[in-house]
mmCIF file of C-alpha atoms in Angstrom:
data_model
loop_
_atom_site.group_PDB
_atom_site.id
_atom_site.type_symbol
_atom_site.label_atom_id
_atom_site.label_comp_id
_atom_site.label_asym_id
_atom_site.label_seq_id
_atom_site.Cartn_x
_atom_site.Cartn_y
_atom_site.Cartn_z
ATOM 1 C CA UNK I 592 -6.716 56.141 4.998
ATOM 2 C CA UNK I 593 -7.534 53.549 2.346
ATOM 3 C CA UNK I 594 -11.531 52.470 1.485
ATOM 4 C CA UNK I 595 -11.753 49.300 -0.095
ATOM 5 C CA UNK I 596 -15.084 49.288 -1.714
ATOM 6 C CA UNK I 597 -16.075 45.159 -2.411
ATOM 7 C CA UNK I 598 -18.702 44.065 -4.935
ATOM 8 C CA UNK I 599 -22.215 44.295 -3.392
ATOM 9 C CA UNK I 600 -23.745 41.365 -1.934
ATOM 10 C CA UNK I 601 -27.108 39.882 -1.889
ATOM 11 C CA UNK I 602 -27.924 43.270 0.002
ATOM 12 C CA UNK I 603 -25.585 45.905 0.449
ATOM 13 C CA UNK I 604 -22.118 47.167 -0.605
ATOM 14 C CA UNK I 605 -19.332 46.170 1.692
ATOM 15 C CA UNK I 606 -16.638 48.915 2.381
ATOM 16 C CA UNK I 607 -13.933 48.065 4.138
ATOM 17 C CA UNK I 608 -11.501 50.935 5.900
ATOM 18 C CA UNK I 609 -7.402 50.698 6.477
ATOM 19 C CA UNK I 610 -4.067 52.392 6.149
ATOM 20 C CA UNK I 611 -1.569 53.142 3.595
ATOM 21 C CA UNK I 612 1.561 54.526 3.647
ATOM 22 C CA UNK I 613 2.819 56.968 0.624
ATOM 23 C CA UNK I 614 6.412 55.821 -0.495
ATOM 24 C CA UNK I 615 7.093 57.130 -3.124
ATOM 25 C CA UNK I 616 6.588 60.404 -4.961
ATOM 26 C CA UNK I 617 5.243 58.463 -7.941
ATOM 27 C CA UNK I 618 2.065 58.032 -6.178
ATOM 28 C CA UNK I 619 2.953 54.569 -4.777
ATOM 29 C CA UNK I 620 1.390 53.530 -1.384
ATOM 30 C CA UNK I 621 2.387 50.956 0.529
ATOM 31 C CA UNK I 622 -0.190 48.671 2.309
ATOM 32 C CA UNK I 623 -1.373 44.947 3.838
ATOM 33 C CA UNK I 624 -3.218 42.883 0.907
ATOM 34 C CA UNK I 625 -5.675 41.950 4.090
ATOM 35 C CA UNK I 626 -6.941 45.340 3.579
ATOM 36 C CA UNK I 627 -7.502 45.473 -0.086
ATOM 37 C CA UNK I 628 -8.455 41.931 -1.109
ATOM 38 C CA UNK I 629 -11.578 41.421 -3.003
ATOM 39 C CA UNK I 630 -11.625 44.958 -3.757
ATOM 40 C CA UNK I 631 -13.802 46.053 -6.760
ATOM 41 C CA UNK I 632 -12.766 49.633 -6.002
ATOM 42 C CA UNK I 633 -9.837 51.252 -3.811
ATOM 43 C CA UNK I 634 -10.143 55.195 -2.683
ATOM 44 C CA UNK I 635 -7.328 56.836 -1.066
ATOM 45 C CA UNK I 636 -8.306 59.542 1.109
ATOM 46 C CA UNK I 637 -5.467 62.225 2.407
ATOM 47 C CA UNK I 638 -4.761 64.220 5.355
ATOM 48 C CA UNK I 639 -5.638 67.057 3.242
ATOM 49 C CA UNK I 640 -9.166 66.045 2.720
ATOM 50 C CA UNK I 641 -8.272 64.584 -0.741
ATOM 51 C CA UNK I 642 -9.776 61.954 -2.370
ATOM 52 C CA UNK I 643 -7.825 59.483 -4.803
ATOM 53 C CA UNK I 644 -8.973 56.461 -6.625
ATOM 54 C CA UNK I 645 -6.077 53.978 -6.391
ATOM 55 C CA UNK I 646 -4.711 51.079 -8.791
ATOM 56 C CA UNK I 647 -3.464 47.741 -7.945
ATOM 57 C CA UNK I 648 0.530 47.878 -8.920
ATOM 58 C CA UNK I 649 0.942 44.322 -7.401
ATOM 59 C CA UNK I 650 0.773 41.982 -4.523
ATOM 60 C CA UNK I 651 2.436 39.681 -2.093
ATOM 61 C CA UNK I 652 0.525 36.817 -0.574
ATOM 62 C CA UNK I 653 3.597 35.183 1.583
ATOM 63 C CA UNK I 654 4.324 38.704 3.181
ATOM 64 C CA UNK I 655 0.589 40.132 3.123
ATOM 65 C CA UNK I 656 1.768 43.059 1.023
ATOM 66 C CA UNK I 657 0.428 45.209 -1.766
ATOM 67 C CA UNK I 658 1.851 48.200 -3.533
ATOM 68 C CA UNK I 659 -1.105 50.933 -4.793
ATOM 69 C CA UNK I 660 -0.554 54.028 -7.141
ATOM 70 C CA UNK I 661 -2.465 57.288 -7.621
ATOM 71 C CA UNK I 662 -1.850 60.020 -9.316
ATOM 72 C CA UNK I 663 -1.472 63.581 -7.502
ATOM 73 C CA UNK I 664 0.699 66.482 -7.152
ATOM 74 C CA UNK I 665 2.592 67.380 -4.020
ATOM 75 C CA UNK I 666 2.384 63.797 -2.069
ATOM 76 C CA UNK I 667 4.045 63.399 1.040
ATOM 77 C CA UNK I 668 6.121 60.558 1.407
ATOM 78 C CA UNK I 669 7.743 58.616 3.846
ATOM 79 C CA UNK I 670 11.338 57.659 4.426
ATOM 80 C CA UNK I 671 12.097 54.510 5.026
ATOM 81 C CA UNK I 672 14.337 53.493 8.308
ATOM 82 C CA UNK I 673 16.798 50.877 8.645
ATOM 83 C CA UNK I 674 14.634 47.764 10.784
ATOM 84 C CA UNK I 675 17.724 45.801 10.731
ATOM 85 C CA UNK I 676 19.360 47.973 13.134
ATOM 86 C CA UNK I 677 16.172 47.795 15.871
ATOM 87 C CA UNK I 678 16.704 46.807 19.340
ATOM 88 C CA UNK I 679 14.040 45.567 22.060
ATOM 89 C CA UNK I 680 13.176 48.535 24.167
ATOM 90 C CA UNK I 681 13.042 51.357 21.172
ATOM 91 C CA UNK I 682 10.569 54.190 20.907
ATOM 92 C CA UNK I 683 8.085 53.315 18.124
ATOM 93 C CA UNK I 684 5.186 54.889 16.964
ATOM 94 C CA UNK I 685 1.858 53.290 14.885
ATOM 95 C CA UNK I 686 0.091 55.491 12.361
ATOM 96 C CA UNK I 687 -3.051 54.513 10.736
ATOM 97 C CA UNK I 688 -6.959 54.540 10.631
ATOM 98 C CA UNK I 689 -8.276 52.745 14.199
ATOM 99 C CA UNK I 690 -11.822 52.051 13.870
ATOM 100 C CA UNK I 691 -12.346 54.653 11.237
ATOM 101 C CA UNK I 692 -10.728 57.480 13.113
ATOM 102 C CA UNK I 693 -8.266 58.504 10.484
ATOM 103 C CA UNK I 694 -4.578 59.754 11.316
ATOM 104 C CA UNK I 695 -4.423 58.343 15.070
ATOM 105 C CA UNK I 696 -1.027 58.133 16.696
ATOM 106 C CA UNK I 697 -0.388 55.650 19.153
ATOM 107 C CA UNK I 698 3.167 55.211 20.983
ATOM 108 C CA UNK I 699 5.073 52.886 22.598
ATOM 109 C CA UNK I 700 8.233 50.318 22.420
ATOM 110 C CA UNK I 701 9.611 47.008 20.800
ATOM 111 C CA UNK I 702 8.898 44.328 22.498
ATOM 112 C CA UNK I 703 10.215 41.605 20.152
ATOM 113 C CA UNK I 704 11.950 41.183 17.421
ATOM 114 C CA UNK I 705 11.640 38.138 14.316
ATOM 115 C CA UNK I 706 8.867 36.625 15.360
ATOM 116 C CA UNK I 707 7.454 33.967 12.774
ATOM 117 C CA UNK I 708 5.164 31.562 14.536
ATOM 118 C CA UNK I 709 1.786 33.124 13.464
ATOM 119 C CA UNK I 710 1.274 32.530 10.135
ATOM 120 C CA UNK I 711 2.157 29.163 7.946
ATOM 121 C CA UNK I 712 4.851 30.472 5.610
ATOM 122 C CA UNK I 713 8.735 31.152 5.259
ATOM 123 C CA UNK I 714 8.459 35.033 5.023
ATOM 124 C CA UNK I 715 7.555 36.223 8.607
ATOM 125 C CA UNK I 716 10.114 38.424 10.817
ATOM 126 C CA UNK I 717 7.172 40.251 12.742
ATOM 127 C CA UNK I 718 8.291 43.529 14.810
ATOM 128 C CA UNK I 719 5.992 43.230 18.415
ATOM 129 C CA UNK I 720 5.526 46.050 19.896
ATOM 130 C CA UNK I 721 2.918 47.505 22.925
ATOM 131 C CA UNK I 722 2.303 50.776 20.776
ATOM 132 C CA UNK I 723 -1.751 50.163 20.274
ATOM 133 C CA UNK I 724 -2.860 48.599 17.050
ATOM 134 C CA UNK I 725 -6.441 47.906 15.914
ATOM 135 C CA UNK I 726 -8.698 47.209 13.262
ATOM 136 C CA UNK I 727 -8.191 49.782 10.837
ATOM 137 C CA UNK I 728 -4.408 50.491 11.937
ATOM 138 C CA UNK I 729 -3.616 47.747 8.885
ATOM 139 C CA UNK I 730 -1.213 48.890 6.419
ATOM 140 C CA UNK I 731 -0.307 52.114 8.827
ATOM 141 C CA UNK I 732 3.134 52.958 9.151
ATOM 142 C CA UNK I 733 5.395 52.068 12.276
ATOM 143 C CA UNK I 734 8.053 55.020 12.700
ATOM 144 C CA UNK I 735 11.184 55.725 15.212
ATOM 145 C CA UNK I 736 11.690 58.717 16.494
ATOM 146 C CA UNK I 737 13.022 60.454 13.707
ATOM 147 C CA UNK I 738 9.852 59.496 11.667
ATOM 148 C CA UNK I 739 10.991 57.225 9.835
ATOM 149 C CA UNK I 740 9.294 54.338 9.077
ATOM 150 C CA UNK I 741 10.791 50.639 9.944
ATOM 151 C CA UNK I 742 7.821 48.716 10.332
ATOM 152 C CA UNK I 743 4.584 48.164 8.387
ATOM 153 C CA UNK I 744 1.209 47.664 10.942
ATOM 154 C CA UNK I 745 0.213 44.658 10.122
ATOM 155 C CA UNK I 746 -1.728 42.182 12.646
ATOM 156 C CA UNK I 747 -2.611 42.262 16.543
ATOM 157 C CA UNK I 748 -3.562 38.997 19.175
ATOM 158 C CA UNK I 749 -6.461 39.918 21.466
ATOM 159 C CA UNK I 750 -9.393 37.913 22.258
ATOM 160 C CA UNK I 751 -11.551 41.337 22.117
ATOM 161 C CA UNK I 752 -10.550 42.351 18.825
ATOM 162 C CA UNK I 753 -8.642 45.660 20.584
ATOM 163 C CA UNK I 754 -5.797 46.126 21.021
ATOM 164 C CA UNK I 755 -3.998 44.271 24.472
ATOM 165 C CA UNK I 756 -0.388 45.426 23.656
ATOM 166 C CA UNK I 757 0.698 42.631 21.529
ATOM 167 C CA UNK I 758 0.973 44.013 18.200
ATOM 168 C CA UNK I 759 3.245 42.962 15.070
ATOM 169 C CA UNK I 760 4.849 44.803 11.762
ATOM 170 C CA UNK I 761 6.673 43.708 8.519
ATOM 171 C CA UNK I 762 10.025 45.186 8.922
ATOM 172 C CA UNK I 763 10.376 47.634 6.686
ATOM 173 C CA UNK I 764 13.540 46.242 4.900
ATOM 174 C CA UNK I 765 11.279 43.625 4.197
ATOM 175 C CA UNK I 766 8.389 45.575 2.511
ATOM 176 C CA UNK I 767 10.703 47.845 0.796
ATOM 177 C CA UNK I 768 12.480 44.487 -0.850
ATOM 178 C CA UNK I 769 8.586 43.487 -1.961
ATOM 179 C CA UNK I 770 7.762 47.018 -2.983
ATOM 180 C CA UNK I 771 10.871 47.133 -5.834
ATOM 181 C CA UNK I 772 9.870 43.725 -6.915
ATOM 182 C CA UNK I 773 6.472 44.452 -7.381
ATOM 183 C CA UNK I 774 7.638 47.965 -8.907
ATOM 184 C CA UNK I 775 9.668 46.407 -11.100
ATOM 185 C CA UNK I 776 8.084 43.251 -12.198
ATOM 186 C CA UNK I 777 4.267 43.320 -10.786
ATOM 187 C CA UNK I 778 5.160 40.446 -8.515
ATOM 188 C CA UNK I 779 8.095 39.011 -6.579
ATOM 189 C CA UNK I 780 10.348 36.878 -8.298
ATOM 190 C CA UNK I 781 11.928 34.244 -4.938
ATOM 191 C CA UNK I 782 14.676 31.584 -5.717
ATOM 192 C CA UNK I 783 13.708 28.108 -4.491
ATOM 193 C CA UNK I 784 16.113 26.049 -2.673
ATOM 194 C CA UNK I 785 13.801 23.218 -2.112
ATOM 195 C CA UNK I 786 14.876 22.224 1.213
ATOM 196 C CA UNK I 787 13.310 22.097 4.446
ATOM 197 C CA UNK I 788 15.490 23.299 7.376
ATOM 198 C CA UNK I 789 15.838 23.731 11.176
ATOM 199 C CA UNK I 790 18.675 25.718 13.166
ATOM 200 C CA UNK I 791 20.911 23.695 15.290
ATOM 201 C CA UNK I 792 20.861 24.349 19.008
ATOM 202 C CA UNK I 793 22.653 23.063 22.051
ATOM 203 C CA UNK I 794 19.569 20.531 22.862
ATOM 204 C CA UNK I 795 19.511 19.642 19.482
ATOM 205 C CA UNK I 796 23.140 18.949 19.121
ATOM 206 C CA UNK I 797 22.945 17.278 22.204
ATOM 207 C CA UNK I 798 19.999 14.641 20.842
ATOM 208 C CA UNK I 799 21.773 14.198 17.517
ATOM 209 C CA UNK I 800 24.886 13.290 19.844
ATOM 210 C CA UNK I 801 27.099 15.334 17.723
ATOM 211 C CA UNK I 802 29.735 18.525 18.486
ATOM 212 C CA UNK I 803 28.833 20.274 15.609
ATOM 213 C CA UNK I 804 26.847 23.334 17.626
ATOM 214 C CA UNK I 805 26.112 25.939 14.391
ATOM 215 C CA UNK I 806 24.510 25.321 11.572
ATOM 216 C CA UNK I 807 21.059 23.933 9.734
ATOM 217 C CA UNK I 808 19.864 20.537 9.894
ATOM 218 C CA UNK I 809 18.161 19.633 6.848
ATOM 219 C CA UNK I 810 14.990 17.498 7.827
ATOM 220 C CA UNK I 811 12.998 17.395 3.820
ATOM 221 C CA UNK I 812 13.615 17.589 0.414
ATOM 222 C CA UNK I 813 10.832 18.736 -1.197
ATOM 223 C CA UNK I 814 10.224 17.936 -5.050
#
């Protein structure tokens, strides 16, 4: 359970609540930058009734990662699961902190995989899944049935603001990728290619009048 603490306003202090995922035995916790941005103060709370004040490591604005540390003794931590070998119809389950109610499991199956039409950048590969996911589940862990985790809670569409069964996670290969960058370097280091690029298709092939049915059509070339 994270508690982002933001600078007072006009009135009041602003806390915000979300999840966090311990990855490391370093003290490193994995979690969305949604949930920590604008923080003036970050506390960790554990299952053990612990409280931890945590440090910004780094973040990731493309992927809407960031990578905490504390420092403790005896800290669980998570193994991380292979999300490249997923399949639609899995067993998944979403940890986190629901509308404040720390530790709340929530179960259910993969009902997409790659998705990238939400957000406006190059770095989305969203897990969907029906297992329940609402404010507060942020930065919670998504785990198989062996525990381990393969996706990172991340964002859900409902016009309530609950959950409606159409939740989405950063695979984990993905977050672990960001995590050693931001380890290593405090940020992540991308190459640039400077192309803009669509996959070709049947229909597409078939408007371009072409035989050529694999491949990527560049459409910009950006300075």
């Amino acid at each position: 359970l994270l508690e982002n603490r933001r600078p007072p306003s006009r009135y009041k202090e602003e806390t915000n609540l979300g999840s966090g995922v311990i990855v490391s035995s370093q003290g490193h916790i994995l979690t969305n930058n949604h949930v920590i941005s604008g923080a003036e103060d970050i506390e960790v709370l554990l299952k053990d009734g612990r409280y931890l004040k945590a440090t910004l490591v780094g973040r990731d604005l493309e992927t809407d990662l960031a990578l905490l540390k504390v420092t403790a003794q005896n800290l669980p931590t998570i193994d991380f699961g292979d999300s490249s070998q997923l399949q639609v119809g899995d067993i998944v389950l979403a940890i986190g902190n629901p509308f404040g109610l720390g530790h709340t499991v929530t179960s259910g199956i993969i009902s997409a995989l790659n998705r990238s039409q939400f957000r406006a950048n190059n770095f989305d590969n969203f897990i969907q899944t029906d297992a329940a996911i609402n404010p507060g589940n942020s930065g919670g862990a998504l785990v198989n049935t062996q525990g381990k985790m393969i996706g990172l809670n991340t964002i859900n569409i409902s016009n309530s603001g609950g959950s409606q069964g159409i939740g989405f996670a950063i695979p984990s290969s993905l977050a672990r990728k960001v995590m050693d960058e931001l380890i290593k370097y405090g940020e992540v280091q991308r190459g640039w290619i400077g192309i803009e690029a669509r996959d070709i298709s049947p229909m597409l092939a078939q408007q371009l009048k072409t035989d050529i049915q694999y491949g990527l059509l560049i459409i910009g070339v950006l300075q």
